[in-house]
Coordinates of C-alpha atoms and ligand atoms in Angstrom, one line a residue:
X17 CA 22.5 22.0 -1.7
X18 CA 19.3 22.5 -0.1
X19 CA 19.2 21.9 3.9
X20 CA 16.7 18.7 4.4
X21 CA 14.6 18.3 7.5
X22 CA 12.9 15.3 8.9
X23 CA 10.1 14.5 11.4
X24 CA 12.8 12.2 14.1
X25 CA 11.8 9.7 16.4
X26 CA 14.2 9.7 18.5
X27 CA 13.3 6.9 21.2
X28 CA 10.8 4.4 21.0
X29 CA 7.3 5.7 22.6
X30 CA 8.7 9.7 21.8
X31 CA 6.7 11.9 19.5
X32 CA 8.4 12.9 16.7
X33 CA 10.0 16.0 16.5
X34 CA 11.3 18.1 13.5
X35 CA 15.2 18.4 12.8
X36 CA 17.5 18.7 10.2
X37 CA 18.4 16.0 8.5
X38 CA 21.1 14.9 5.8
X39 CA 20.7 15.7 2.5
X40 CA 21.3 12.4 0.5
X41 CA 22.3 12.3 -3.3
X42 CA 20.5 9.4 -5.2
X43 CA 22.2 6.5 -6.4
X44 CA 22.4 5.3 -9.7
X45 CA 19.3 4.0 -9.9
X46 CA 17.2 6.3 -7.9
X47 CA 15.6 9.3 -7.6
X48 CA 16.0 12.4 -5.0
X49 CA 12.0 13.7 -4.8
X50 CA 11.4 16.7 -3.3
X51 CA 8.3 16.0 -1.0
X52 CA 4.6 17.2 -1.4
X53 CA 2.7 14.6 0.3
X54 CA 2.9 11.9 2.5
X55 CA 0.2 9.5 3.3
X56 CA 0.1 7.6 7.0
X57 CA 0.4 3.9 7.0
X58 CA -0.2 1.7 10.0
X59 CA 2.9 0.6 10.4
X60 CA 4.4 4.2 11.2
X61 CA 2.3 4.2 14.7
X62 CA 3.3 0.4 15.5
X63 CA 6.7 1.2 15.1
X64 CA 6.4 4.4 17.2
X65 CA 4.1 2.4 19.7
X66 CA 6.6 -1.1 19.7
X67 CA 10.4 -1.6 18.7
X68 CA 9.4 -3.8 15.0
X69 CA 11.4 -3.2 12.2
X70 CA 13.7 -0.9 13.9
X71 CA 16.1 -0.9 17.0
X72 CA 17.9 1.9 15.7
X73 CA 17.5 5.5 16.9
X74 CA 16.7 7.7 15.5
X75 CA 14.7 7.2 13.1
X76 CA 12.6 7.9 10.6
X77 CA 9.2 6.8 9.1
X78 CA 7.1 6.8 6.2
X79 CA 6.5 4.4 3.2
X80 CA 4.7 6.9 0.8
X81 CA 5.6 9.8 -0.7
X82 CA 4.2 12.5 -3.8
X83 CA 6.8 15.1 -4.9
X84 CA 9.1 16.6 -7.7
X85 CA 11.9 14.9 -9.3
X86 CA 14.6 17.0 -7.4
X87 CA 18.1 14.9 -8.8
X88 CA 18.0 11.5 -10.6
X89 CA 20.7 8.8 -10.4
X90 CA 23.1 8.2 -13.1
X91 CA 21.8 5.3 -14.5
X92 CA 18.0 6.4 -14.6
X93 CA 16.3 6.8 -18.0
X94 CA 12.9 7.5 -17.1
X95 CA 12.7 10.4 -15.0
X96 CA 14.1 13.9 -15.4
X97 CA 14.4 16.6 -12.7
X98 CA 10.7 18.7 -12.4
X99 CA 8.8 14.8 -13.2
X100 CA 6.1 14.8 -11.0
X101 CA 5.7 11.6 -9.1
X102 CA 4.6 8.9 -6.4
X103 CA 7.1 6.5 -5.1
X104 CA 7.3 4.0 -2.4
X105 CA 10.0 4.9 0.0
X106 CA 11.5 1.6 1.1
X107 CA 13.1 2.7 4.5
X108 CA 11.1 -0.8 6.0
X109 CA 14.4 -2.7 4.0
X110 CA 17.0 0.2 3.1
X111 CA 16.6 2.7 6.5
X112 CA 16.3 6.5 7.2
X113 CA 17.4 7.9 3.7
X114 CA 14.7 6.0 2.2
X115 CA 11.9 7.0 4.7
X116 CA 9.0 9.6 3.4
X117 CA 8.6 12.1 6.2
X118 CA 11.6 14.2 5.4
X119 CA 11.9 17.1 3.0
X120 CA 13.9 15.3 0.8
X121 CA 13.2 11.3 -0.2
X122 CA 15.2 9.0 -2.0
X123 CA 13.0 6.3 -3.9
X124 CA 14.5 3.4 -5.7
X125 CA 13.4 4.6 -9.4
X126 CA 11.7 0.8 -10.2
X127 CA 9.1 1.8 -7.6
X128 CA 8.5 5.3 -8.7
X129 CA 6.5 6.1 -11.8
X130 CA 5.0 9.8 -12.9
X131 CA 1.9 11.2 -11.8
X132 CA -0.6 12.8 -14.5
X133 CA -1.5 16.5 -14.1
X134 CA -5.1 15.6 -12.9
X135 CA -4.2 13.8 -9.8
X136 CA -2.6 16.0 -7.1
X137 CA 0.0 15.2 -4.7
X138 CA -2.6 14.2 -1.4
X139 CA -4.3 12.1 -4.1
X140 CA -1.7 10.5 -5.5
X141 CA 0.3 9.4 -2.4
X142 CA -2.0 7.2 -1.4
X143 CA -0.9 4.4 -3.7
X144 CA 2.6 3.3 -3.5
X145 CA 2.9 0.4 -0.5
X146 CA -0.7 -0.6 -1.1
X147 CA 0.2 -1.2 -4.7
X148 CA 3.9 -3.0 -3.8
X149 CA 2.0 -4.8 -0.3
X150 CA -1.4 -6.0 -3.2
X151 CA 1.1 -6.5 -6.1
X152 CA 3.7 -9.0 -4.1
X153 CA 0.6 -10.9 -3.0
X154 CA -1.3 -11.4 -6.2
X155 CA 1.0 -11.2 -9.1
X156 CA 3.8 -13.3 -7.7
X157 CA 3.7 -16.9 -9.8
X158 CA 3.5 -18.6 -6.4
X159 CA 1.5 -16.9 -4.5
X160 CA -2.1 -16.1 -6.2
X161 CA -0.5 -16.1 -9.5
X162 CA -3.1 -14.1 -11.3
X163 CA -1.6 -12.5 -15.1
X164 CA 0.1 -9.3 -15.0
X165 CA -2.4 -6.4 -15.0
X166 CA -3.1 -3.7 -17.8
X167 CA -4.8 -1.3 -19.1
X168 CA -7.5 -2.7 -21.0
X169 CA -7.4 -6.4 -19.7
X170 CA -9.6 -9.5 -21.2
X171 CA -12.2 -10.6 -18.7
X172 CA -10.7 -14.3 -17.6
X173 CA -12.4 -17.3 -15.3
X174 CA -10.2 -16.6 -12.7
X175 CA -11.7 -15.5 -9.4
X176 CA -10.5 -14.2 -6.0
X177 CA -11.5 -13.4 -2.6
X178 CA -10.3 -10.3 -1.2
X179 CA -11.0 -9.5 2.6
X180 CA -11.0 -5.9 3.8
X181 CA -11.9 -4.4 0.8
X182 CA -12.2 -0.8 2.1
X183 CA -8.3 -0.7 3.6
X184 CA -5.9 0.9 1.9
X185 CA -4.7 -2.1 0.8
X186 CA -7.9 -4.0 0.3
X187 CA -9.2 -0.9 -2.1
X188 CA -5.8 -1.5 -4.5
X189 CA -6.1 -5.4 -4.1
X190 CA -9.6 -5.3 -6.0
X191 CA -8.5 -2.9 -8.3
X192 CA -5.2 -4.4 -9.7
X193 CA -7.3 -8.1 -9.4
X194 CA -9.5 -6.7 -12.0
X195 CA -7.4 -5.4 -14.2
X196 CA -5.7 -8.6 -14.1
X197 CA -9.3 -9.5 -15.5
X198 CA -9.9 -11.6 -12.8
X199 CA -13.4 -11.8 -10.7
X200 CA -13.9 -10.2 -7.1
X201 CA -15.6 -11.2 -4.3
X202 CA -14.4 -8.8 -1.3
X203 CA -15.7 -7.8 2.3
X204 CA -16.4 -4.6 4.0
X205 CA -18.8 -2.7 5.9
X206 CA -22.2 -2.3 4.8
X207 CA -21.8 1.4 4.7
X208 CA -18.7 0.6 2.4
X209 CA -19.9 -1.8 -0.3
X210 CA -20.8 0.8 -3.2
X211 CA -17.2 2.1 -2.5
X212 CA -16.0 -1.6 -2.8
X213 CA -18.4 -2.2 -5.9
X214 CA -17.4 1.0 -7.8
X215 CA -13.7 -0.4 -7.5
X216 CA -14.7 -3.5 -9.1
X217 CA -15.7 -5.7 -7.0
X218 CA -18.2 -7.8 -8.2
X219 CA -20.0 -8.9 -5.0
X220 CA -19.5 -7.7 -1.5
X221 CA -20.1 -9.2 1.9
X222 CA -20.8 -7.9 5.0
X223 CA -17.7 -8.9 8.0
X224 CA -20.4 -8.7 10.2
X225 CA -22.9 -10.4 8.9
X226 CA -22.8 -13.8 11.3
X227 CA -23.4 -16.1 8.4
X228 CA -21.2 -13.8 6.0
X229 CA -18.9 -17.4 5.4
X230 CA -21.6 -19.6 4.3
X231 CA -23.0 -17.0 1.8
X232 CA -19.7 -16.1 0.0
X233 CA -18.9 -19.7 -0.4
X234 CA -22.3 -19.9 -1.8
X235 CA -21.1 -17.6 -4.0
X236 CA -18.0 -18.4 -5.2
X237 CA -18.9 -22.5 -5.7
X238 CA -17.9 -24.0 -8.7
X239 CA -15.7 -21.0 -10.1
X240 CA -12.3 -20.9 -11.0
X241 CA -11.0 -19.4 -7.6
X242 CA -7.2 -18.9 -7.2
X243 CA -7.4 -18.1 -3.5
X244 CA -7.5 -14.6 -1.3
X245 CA -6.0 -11.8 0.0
X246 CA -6.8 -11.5 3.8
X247 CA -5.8 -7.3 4.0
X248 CA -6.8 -7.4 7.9
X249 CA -5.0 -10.7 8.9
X250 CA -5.7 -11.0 12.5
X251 CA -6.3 -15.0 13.4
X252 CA -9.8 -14.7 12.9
X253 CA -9.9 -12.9 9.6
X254 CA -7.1 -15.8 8.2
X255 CA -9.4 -18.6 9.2
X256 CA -12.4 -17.0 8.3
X257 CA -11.0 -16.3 4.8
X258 CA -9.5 -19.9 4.5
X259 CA -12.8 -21.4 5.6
X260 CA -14.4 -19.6 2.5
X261 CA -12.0 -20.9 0.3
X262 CA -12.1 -24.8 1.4
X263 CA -15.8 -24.6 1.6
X264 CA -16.1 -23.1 -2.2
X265 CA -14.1 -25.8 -3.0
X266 CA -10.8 -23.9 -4.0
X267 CA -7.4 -25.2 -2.7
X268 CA -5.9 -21.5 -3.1
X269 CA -3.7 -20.3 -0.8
X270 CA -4.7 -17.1 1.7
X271 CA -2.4 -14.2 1.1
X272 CA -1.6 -12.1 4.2
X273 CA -0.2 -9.1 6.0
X274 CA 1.3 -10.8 8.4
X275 CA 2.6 -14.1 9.2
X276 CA -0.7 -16.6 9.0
X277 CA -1.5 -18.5 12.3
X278 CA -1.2 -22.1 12.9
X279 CA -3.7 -24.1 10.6
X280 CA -3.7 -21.4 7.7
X281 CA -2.3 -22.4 4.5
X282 CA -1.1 -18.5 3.7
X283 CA 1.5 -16.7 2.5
X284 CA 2.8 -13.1 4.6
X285 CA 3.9 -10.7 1.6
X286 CA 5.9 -7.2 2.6
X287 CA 5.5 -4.6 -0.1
X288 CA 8.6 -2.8 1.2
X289 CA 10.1 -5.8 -0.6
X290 CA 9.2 -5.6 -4.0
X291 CA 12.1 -3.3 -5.1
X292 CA 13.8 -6.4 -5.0
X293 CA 11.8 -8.3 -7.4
X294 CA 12.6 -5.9 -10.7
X295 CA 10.6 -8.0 -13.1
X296 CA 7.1 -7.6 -11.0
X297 CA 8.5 -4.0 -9.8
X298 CA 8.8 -3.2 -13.8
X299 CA 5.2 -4.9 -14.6
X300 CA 3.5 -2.7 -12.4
X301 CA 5.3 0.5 -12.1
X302 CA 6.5 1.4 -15.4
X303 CA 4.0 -0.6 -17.7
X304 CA 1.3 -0.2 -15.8
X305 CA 0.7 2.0 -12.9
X306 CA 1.6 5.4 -14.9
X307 CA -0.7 4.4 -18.2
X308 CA -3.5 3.0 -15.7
X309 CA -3.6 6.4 -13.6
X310 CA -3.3 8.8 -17.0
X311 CA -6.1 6.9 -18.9
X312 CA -8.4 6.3 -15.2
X313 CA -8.3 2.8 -15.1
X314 CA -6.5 2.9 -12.0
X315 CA -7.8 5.8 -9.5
X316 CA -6.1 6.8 -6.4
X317 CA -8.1 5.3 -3.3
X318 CA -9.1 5.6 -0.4
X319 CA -9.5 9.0 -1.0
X320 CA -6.9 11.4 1.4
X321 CA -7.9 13.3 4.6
X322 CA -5.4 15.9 5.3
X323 CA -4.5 16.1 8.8
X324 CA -2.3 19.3 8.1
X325 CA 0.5 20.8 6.8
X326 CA 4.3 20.5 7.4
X327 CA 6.5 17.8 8.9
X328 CA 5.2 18.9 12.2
X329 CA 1.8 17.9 11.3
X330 CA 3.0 14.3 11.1
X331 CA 2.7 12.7 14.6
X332 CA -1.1 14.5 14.3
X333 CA -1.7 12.2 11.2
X334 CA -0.1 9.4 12.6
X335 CA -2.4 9.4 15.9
X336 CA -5.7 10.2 13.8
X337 CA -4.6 6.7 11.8
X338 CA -3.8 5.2 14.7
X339 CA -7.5 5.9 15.8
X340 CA -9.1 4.5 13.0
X341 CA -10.0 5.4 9.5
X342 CA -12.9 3.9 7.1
X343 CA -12.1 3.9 3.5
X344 CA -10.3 6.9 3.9
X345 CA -6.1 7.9 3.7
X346 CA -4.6 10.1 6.2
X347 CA -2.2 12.7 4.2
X348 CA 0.2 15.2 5.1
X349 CA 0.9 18.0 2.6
X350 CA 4.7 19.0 2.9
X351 CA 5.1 21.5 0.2
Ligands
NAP832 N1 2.9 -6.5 5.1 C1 3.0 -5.3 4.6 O1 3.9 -5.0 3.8 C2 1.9 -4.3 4.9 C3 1.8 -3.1 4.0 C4 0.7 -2.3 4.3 C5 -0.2 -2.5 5.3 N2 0.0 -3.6 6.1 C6 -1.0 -3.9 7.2 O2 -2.2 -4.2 6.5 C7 -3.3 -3.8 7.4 C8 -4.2 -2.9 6.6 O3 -3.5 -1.7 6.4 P1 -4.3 -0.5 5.6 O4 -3.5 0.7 5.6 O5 -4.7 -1.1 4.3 O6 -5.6 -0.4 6.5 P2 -6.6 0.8 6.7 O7 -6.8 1.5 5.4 O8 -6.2 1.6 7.9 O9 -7.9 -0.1 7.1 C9 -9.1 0.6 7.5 C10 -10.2 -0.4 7.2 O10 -10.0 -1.6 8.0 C11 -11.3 -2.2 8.1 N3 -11.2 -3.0 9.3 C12 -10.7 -2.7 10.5 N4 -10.8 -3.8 11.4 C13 -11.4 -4.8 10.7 C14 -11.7 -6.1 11.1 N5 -11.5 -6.6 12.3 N6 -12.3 -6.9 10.1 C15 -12.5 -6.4 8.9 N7 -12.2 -5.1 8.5 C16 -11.7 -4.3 9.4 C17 -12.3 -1.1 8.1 O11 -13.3 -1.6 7.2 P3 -14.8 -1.1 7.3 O12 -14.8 0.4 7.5 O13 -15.4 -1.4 5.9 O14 -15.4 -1.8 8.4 C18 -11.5 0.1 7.5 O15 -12.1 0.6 6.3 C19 -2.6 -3.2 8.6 O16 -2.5 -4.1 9.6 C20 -1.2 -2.8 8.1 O17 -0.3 -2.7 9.2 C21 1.0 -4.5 5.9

């Protein structure tokens, strides 16, 4: 059995430091992937910075992870061991064996799905909680509802409003909304519109713009607007966002990343949780996210800046993502 190691935080505030680590056999429906690449979330410096989602140390972090199939659970059909892959490692519901910044990962195989030969491991492990955090928000029946996406998806009336369009999550949000055939209207940075464009974003407006409200309503009068997904979520962006929708005339609902303030009719989605829900996980990880990535349709973004190599490159990453990024991923290669 190989010896695993893991990048600890062992008190709240502490830098991480590398240790061995148990090695932990998957269950029957998981996989064991030996790790390649990580990619840095927010959420790994808020929990180092404040105790959320954890009182328990130590710990460890990390929601994404790109690797090689190392041992797959009994009751797996769709992976073998050598499968190159992305998964979403869910240690924000199930703990430290499921948390990415460790040699060895354990993935619930429903939010795992191969990667194609031309998209490396940096590249591809950009994906997995933005797709879960976008998927929960608009594919869930009462949330934004839109159709299930595909491949090659009919163009449809539909219409929605995503804010933040160059996050991590923004930048999968437009995607997946279009191939759910659904219009985009998004917001970014001027500097980061042709990015949001060449996602598939049909218009873009600038946050910063002071009258950036009144135009996109403008815009998005009269269509068939199911409501938005607010990727920022502070208590400005969620009532800017909402204001757009009542004053285009939609009674949509604003998705969010955290709980919406007072006064916003919103929804908070947690894309740690969509192992849970195996009919959407099994939409968009094993008939769709695979095929989209193989034929193009789907392409990993924001593209990955490497911060280093190793576990002990980690606490680097986090603290470059902690200082900011636009459009861009922070990775750590592991192997
Ligand atoms: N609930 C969940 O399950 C879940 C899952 C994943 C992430 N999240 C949360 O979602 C948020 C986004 O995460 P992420 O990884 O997608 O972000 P990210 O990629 O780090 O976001 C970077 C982008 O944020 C934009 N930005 C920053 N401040 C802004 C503001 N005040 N108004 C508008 N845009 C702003 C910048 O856009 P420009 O450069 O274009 O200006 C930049 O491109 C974080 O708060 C994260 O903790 C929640």
């Amino acid at each position: 059995m190989p010896q695993n190691q893991a990048a600890w935080i062992k008190a709240q505030g502490t830098s991480l430091v590398v240790e061995d680590a148990p090695y932990n056999a998957p269950g029957p429906q998981e996989v064991l992937i030996k790790n390649h690449a990580v990619a840095i979330n927010p959420v790994d410096w808020k929990m180092q910075d404040h105790n959320i989602f954890n009182d328990k140390y130590p710990h460890i972090f990390g929601c994404d992870v790109a690797g090689v199939v190392e041992e797959v659970g009994s009751e797996v059909k769709a992976f073998t061991r050598g499968d190159r892959v992305i998964g979403n490692a869910v240690c924000l519901s199930k703990g430290v064996k499921y948390a990415a910044f460790q040699l060895y990962v354990l993935c619930p195989a429903n939010v795992t799905c191969k990667l194609p030969d031309h998209v490396s491991f940096e590249q591809g492990c950009v994906l997995p909680l933005a797709v879960n955090t976008s998927s929960l928000g608009l594919f869930v029946p009462d949330h934004l509802g839109l159709p299930m996406p595909s491949v090659s998806p009919s163009t449809s009336d539909q219409a929605v409003l995503v804010y933040g369009g160059s996050t991590s999550v923004g930048a999968t949000c437009i995607q997946l909304a279009k191939a759910a055939g659904a219009r985009v209207y998004a917001t970014a940075s001027k500097s980061n519109h042709e990015y949001c464009r060449a996602l598939g974003a049909d218009e873009v407006f600038d946050y910063r713009d002071s009258d950036w409200v009144h135009k996109a309503a403008a815009a998005m009068k009269d269509k068939a607007v199911v409501g938005a997904y607010d990727s920022i979520s502070t208590d400005d962006t969620a009532k800017a966002t909402q204001k757009v929708l009542v004053s285009s005339g939609s009674k949509g609902l604003v998705l969010m990343v955290s709980p919406p303030p007072e006064g916003v009719q919103g929804r908070f989605v947690f894309g740690a949780n969509l192992t849970s829900n195996e009919d959407l996980a099994k939409a968009i990880w094993a008939d769709f996210l695979g095929q989209a990535l193989k034929k193009g349709s789907l392409v990993p973004k924001p593209d990955p800046v490497v911060a280093g190599h190793g576990l002990g490159e980690i606490q680097k990453g986090m603290d470059l993502q902690k200082n900011g990024v636009s459009a861009r991923k922070v990775v750590v290669t592991i192997a």
